Every structure is written in structure tokens, then in C-alpha cells.
CSV table of C-alpha atoms and ligand atoms in Angstrom, one decimal:
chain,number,residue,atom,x,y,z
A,373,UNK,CA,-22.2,1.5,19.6
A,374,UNK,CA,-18.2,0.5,19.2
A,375,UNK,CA,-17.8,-0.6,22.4
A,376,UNK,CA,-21.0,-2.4,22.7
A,377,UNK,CA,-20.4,-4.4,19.3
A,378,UNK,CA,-16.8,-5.2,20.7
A,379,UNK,CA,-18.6,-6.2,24.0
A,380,UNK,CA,-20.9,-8.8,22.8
A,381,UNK,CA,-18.6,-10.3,20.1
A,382,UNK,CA,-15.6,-10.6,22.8
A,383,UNK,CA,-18.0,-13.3,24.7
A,384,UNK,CA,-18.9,-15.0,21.9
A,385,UNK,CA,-15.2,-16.1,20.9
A,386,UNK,CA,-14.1,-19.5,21.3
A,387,UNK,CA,-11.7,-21.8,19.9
A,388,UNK,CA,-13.3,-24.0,17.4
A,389,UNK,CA,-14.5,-20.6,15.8
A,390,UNK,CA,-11.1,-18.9,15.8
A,391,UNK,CA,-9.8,-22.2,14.9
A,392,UNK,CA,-11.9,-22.5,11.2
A,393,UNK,CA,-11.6,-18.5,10.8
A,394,UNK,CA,-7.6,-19.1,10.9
A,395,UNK,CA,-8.0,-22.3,8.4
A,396,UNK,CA,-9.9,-20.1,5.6
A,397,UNK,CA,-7.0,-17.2,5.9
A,398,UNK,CA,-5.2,-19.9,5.5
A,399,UNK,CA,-6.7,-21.4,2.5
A,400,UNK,CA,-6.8,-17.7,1.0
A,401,UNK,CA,-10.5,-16.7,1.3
A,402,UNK,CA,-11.8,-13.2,1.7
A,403,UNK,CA,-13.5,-12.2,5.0
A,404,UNK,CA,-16.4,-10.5,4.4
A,405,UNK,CA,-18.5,-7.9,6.8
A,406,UNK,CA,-20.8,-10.5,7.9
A,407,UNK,CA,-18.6,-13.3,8.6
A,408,UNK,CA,-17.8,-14.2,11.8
A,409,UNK,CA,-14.4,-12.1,13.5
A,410,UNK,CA,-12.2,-12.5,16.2
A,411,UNK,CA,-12.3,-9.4,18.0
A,412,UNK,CA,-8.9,-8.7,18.0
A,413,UNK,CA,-8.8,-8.5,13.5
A,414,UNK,CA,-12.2,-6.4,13.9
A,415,UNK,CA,-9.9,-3.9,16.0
A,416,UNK,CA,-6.6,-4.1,13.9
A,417,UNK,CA,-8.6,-3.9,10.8
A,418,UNK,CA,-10.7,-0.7,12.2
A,419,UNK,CA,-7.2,0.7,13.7
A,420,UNK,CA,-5.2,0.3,10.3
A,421,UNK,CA,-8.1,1.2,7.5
A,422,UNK,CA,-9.0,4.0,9.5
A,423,UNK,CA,-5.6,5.1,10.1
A,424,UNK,CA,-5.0,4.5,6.2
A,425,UNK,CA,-8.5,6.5,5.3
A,426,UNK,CA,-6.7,9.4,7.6
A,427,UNK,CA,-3.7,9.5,6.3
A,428,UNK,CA,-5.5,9.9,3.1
A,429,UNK,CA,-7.3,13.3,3.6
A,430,UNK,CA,-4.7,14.7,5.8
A,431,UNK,CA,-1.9,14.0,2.8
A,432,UNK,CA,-4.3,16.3,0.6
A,433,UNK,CA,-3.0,19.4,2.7
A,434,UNK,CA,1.1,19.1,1.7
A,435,UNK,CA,0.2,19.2,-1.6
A,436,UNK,CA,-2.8,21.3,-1.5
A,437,UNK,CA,-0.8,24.1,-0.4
A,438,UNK,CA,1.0,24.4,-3.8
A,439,UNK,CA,-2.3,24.0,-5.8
A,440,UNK,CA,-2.5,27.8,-5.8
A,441,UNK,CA,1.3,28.2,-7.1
A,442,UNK,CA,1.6,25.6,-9.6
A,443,UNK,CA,4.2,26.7,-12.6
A,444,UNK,CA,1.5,26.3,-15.4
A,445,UNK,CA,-2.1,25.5,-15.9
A,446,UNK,CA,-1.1,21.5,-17.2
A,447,UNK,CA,0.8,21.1,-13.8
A,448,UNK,CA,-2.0,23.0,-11.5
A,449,UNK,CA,-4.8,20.6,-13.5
A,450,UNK,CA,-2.5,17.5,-13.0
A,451,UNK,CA,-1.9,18.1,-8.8
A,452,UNK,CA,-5.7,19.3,-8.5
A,453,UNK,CA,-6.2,15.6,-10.1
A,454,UNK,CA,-4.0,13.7,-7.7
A,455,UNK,CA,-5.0,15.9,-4.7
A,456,UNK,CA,-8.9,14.8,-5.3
A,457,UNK,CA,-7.7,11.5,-6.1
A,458,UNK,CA,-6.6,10.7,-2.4
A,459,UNK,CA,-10.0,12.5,-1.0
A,460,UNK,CA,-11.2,9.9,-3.1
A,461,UNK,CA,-9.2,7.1,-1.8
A,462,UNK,CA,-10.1,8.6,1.9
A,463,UNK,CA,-13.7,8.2,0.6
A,464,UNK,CA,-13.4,4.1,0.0
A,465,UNK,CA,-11.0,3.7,2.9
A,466,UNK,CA,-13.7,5.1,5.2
A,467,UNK,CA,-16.6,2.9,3.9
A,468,UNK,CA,-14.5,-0.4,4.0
A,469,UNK,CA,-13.7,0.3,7.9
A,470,UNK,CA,-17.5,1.7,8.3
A,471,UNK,CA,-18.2,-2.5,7.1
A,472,UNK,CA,-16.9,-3.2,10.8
A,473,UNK,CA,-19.3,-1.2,12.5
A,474,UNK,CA,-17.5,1.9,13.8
A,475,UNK,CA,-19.1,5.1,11.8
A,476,UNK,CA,-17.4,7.8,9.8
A,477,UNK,CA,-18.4,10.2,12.4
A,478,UNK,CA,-16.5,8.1,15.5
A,479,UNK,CA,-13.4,7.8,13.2
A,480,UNK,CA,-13.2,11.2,12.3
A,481,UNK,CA,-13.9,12.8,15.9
A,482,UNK,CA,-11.0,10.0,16.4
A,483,UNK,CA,-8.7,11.6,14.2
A,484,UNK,CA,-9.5,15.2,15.1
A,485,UNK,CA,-9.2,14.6,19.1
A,486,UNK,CA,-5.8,12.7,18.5
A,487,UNK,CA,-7.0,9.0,19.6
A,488,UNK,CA,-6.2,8.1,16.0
A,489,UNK,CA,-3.3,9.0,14.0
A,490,UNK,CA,-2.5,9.5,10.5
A,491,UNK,CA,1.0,8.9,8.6
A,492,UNK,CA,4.0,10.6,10.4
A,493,UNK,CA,5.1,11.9,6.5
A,494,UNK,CA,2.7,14.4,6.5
A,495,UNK,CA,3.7,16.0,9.3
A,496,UNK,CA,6.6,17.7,7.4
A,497,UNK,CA,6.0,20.8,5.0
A,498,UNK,CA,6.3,21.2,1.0
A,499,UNK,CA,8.6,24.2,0.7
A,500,UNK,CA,9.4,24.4,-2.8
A,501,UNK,CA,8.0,23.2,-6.2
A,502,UNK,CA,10.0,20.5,-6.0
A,503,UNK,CA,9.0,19.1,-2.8
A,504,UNK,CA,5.7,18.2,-5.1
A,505,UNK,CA,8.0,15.7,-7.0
A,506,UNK,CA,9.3,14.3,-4.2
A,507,UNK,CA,6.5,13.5,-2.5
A,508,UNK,CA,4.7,12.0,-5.7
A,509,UNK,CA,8.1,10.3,-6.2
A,510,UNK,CA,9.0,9.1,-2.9
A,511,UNK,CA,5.7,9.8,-0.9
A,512,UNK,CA,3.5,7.9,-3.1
A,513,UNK,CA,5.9,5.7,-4.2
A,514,UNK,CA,6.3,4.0,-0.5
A,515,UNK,CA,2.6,4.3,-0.3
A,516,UNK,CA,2.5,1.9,-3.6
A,517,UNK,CA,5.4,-0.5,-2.1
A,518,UNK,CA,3.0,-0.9,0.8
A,519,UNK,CA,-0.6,-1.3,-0.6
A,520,UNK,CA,0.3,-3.2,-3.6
A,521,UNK,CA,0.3,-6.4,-1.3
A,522,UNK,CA,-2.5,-5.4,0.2
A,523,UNK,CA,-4.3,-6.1,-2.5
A,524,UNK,CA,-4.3,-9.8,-1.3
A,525,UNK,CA,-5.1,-8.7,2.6
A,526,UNK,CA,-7.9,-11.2,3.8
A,527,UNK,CA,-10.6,-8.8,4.6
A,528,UNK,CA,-13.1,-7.9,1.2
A,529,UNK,CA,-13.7,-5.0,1.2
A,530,UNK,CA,-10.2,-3.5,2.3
A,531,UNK,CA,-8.7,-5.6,-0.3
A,532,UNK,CA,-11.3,-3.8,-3.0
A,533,UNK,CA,-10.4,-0.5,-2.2
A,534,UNK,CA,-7.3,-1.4,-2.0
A,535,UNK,CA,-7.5,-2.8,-6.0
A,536,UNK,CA,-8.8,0.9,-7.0
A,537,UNK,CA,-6.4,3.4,-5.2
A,538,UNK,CA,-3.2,1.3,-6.6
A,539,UNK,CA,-4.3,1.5,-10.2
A,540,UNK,CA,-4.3,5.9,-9.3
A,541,UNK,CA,-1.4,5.2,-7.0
A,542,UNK,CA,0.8,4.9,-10.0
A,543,UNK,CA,-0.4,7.8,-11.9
A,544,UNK,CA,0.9,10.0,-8.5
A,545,UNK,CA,4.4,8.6,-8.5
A,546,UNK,CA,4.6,8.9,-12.6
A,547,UNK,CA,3.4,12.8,-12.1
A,548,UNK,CA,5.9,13.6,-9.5
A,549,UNK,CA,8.7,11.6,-11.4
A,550,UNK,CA,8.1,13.7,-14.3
A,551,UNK,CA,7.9,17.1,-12.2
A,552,UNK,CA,11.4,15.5,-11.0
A,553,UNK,CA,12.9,15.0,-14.4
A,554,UNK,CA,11.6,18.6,-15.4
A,555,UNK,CA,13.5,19.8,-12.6
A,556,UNK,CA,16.3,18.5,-12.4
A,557,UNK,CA,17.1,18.8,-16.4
A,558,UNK,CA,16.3,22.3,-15.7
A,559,UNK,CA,18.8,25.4,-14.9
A,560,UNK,CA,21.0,24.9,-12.2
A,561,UNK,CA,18.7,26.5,-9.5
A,562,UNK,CA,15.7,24.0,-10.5
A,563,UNK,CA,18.1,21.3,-9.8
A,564,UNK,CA,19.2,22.1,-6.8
A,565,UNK,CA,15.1,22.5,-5.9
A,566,UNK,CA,15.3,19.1,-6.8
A,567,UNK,CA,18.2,17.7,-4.7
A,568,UNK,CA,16.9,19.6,-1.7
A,569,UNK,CA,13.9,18.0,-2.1
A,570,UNK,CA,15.3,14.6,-2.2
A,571,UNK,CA,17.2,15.6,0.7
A,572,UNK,CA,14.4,16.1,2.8
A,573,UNK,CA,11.7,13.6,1.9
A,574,UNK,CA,14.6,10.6,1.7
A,575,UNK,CA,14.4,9.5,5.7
A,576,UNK,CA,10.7,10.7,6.2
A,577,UNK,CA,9.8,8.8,3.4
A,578,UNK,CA,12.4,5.3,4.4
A,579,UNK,CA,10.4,6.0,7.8
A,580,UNK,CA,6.5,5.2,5.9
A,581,UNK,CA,7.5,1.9,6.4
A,582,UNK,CA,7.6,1.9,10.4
A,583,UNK,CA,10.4,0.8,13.0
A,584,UNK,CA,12.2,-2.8,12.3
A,585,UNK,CA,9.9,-5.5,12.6
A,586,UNK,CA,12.1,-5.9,15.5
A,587,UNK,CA,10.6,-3.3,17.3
A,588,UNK,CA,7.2,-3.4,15.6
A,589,UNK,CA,4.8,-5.4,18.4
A,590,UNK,CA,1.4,-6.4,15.9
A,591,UNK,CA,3.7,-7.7,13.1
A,592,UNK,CA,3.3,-11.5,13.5
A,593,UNK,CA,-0.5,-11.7,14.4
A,594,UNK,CA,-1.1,-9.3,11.6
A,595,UNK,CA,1.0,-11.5,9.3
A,596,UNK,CA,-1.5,-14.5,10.5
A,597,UNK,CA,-4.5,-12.9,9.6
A,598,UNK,CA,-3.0,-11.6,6.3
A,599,UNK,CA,-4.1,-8.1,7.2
A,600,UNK,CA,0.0,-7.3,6.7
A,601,UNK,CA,1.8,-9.0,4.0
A,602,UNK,CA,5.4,-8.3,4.3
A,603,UNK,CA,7.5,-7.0,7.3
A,604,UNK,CA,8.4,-3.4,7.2
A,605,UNK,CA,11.8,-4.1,6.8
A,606,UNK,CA,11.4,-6.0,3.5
A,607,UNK,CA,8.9,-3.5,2.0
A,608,UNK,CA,12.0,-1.0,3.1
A,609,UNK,CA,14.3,-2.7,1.3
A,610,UNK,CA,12.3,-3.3,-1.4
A,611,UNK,CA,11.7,0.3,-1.8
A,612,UNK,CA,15.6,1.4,-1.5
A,613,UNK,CA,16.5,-0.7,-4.1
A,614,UNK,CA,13.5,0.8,-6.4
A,615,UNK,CA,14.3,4.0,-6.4
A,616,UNK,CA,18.0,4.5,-6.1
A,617,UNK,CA,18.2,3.6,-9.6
A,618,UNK,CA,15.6,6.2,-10.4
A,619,UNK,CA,17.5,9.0,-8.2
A,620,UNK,CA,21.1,8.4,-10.4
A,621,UNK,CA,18.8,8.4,-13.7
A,622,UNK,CA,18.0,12.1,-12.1
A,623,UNK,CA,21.5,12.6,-12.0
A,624,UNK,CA,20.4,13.5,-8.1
A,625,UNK,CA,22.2,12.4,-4.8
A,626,UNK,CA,20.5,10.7,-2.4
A,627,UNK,CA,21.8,11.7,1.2
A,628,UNK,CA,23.0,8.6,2.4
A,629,UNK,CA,27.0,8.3,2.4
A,630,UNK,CA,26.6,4.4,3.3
A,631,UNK,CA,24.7,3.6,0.7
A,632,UNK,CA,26.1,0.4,-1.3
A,633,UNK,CA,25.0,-1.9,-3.2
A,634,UNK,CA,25.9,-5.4,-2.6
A,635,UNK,CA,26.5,-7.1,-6.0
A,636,UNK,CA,26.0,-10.3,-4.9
A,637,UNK,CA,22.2,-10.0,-3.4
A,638,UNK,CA,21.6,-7.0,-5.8
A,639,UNK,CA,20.6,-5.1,-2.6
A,640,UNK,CA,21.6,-1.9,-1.4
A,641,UNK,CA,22.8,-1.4,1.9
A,642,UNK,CA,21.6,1.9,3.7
A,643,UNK,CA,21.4,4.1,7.0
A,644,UNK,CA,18.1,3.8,8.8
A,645,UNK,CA,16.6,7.1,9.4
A,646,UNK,CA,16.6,8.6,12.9
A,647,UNK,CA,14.1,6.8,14.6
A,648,UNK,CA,13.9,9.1,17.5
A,649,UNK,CA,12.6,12.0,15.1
A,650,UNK,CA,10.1,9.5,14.5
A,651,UNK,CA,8.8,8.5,17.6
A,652,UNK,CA,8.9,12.5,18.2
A,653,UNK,CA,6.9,13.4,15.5
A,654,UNK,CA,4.6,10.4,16.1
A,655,UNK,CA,4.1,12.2,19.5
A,656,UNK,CA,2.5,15.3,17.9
A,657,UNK,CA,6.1,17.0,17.7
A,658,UNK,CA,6.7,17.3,14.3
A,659,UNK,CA,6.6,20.7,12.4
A,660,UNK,CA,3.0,20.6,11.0
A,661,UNK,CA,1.0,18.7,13.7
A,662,UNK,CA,-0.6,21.3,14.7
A,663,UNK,CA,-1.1,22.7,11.7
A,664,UNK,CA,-2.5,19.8,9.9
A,665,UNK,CA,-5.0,19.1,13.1
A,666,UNK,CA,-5.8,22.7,12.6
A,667,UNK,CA,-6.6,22.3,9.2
A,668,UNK,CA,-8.9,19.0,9.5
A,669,UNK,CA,-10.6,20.4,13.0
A,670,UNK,CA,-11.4,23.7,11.2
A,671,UNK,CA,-12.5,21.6,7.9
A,672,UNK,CA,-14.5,19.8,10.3
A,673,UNK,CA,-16.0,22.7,12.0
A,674,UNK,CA,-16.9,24.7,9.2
A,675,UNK,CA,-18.8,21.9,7.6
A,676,UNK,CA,-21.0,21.7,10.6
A,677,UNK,CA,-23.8,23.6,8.7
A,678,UNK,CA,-23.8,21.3,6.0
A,679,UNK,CA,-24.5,18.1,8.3
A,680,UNK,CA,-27.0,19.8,10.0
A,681,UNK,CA,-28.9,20.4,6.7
A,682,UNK,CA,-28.7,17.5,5.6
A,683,UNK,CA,-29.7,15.6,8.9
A,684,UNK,CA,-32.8,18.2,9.3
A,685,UNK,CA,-33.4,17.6,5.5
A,686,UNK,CA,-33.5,13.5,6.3
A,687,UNK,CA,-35.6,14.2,9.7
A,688,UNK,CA,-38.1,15.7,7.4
A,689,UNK,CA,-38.6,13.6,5.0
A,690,UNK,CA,-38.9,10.9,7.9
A,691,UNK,CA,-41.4,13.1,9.1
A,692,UNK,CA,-43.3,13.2,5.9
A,693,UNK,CA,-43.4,9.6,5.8
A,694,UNK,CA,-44.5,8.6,8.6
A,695,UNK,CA,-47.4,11.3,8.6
A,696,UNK,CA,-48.8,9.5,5.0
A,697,UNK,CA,-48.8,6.4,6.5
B,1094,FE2,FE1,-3.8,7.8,-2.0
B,1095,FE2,FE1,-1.4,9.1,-3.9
């Protein structure tokens, strides 16, 4: 059905169209499903929301892992919170790219087959209690650096979701923040939880944003079309100079023995993370790919009863209906 849709709209592209569907960007309206699209923003849009609804329900498992061995029952009530929170935002993600005519179904057989990928972050593993305020600090706090223009993105629908998961976006990084503070005003073991943490999610977390817009090839056609809003290097940046503060209000280090900040442009300078790892881990070599696609397949897998109840229970009904008529 994808490729078919894609089929029939590519020959019906011309200039004049692409030509008035650049001017309303331009003028700052909202695409909506039924407008006429360029193929090409059908596919980014499809590729990135997807990608996003992904990344999502995969970053439920990092977390999910500690809901078990949560310190007390206020901090095991406050992750299950956040953890359902981004099945939630998986949830809107996957009906605003289901708006552009590619199904749940496709997209997840997508995911689970490797033709679609999800963010490289949560490929790494939580370790400690800690790591659960560092990723709600740093993990969700990149997420928020990047969605938070995307409230303004030119497509409806992706825009509207977007407008909901910010507003819980917020609560995330304020709940691992505070599991930060906890930990490292604690004793001196606690802190050093903490400062390990840091340690580890620093460079995964600087790498959320993608390689330099140098590198990165859809930048300036998705800057057109409004369906990116900043360069990666500037939501980087912008993100650096965040939450260094917030790491010396820790009293906490953050691994990076270049970083400066320049009084005059109130900017810190920094080390780029290893962009090789990333690359590598994009390839499916980080240490949880597997696991995570082992997670989701088997999710997927076990479920199968339930979507085949449900089908058979809609088959009937059809059936039903069609005999009283
Ligand atoms: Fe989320
Ligand atoms: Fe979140």
C-alpha cells in the first residue's frame, strides 16, 4: 500500500504545486494529512516520526529495567509514571505518521527487521540507580532541546503531538534531576553513583543530537520544509550550555577536560563525542542492540494472540452485519 501511495503521488508532482506548497511553509501554515505533499516531505516525515515513535517504546526498556529495584515506593511510582509516559508518546507519534498512509503494522515490522532505526542512546545499559537520573537529566533533557522547536514543525499533526509529550517531557528531566540531587547530596558512594553516571551518559547523550550539520546530508531540505528547526550543532550547543550549570550545582564533573566557557559569547566550548562509536552503534554494534531488538521482537511475538483476537473479534462482527442486512 506504501509503495503504491508513493507511486501515484511521485507522478503527480510538478512545479507550480511544489511551488505554492513551499510558499505556505513559508508563510507558517500547518500541513495537514489531506493537503497536497511532495513526495519527498511524505518520506522524511514518515522516516523521522516513525523513527521518533521508535525511539519512544524502545527508551521504555533502559529504564524499565530498574522499575523492579527502585529505592522506595515514591521513586518506583514516579519511573512507572515516566516509563508509561513515553509508551504514551510512542502511542501519538505512531498515529501522526499513520496520517501519511503507512500503518502501525508496516512501521513496527520496520523497526523489528532493522529497516528503521530508533535513537542510538538507548543502545547503552542503566547500571546503577543513578544511571535513572542521568538519563531523565541528560536523556530527556536533549530529547526536550530537540522537540521543543518542533512544536512549530509544519506538518499538524506532528506538531500536536509534539505540543503534548513536551509538556511530560519536562516532568522526566525534573524527576531525574531530583534523583541526581538525592544522589549526589548523599554519602560518598551515592555520589560517586552519580558522577559515574554522568560520566557515561555525557557523550551518548551530546551524540542525540547527530553528526555536524556538516556531515548531516537532509539538513537543508528539512530546514525548507520546517520539518527541522535548528541544525544539530546549535541544538548541541544550546544543550552544553544548559546543563553545565546544572552539573556544578551538583557539585558533579562533567568529563570533558576542554570544556570552557567563553565569557564573551557566554558559550561553552567542548569535545565532540567519538563519532566513530556512533556510527558503530548506529550499525547495530552497540552493547544492547541485540538486546533491545530482542526485547521489542519478543514483545511483538508474544502479543500475537492478542491481534489475532481482536482481528477474529472484528471479522465477526463484520460477519454479523452483513448477515442482518
Ligand atoms: Fe518521550
Ligand atoms: Fe521522556
Amino acid at each position: 500500500m506504501y509503495a503504491q501511495m508513493i507511486k501515484s503521488e511521485a507522478s503527480r508532482e510538478d512545479p507550480e504545486k511544489l511551488a505554492a506548497f513551499q510558499a505556505r511553509i513559508d508563510a507558517g501554515d500547518k500541513i495537514e494529512p489531506k493537503d497536497w505533499m511532495p513526495l519527498g516531505y511524505r518520506k522524511t516525515l514518515i522516516r523521522q516520526i516513525g523513527q521518533h515513535a521508535h525511539s519512544e517504546i524502545v527508551g521504555q526498556l533502559p529504564e524499565g529495567n530498574w522499575i523492579t529495584r527502585a529505592p522506595t515506593l515514591e521513586r518506583k511510582a514516579i519511573l512507572l509514571a515516566k516509563v508509561q509516559d513515553e509508551a504514551g508518546h510512542g502511542l501519538y507519534l505512531y498515529c501522526a505518521a499513520e496520517t501519511l498512509g503507512v500503518t502501525r503494522d508496516e512501521l513496527t515490522e520496520m523497526l523489528l527487521d532493522g529497516r528503521m532505526k530508533y535513537s542510538s542512546i538507548f543502545n547503552y545499559p542503566t547500571l546503577t540507580w543513578a544511571d535513572m537520573g542521568a538519563v531523565g537529566w541528560l536523556v530527556d533533557g536533549a530529547a526536550i532541546m530537540n522537540q521543543v522547536p518542533l512544536q512549530r514543525t509544519s506538518f499538524g499533526p506532528y506538531s500536536r503531538a509534539m505540543i503534548r509529550i513536551c509538556k511530560e517531557e519536562s516532568f522526566h528531566q525534573r524527576q531525574g534531576y531530583d534523583i541526581m540531587m538525592k544522589m549526589a547530596a548523599g554519602t560518598p558512594a551515592q555520589k560517586k553513583m552519580a558522577q559515574d553516571a554522568l560520566n557515561r551518559f555525557w557523550y551518548p547523550s551530546l551524540m542525540m543530537f547527530g553528526p555536524s550539520d556538516k556531515e548531516s546530508v537532509h539538513s537543508e531540505q528539512s530546514m525548507a520544509w520546517k520539518i527541522k528547526m535548528n541544525t544539530n550543532d546549535e541544538l548541541r550547543q544550546k544543550f552544553v550550555d544548559q546543563t553545565v550549570p546544572q552539573a556544578h550545582y551538583l557539585g558533579l564533573t562533567v568529563p570533558d577536560e576542554h570544556l570552557k566557557l567563553d565569557e564573551e559569547t557566554g558559550h561553552y566550548a567542548f569535545s565532540q563525542p567519538d563519532w566513530s562509536e556512533f556510527f558503530d552503534v548506529l550499525k547495530g554494534n552497540g552493547p544492547c542492540n541485540r538486546e533491545r531488538l530482542a526485547a521489542r521482537n519478543k514483545a511483538w511475538d508474544d502479543g500475537k494472540w492478542v491481534r489475532d483476537g481482536l482481528l477474529a473479534h472484528a471479522d465477526k462482527k463484520a460477519a454479523r452485519k452483513v448477515a442482518a442486512e
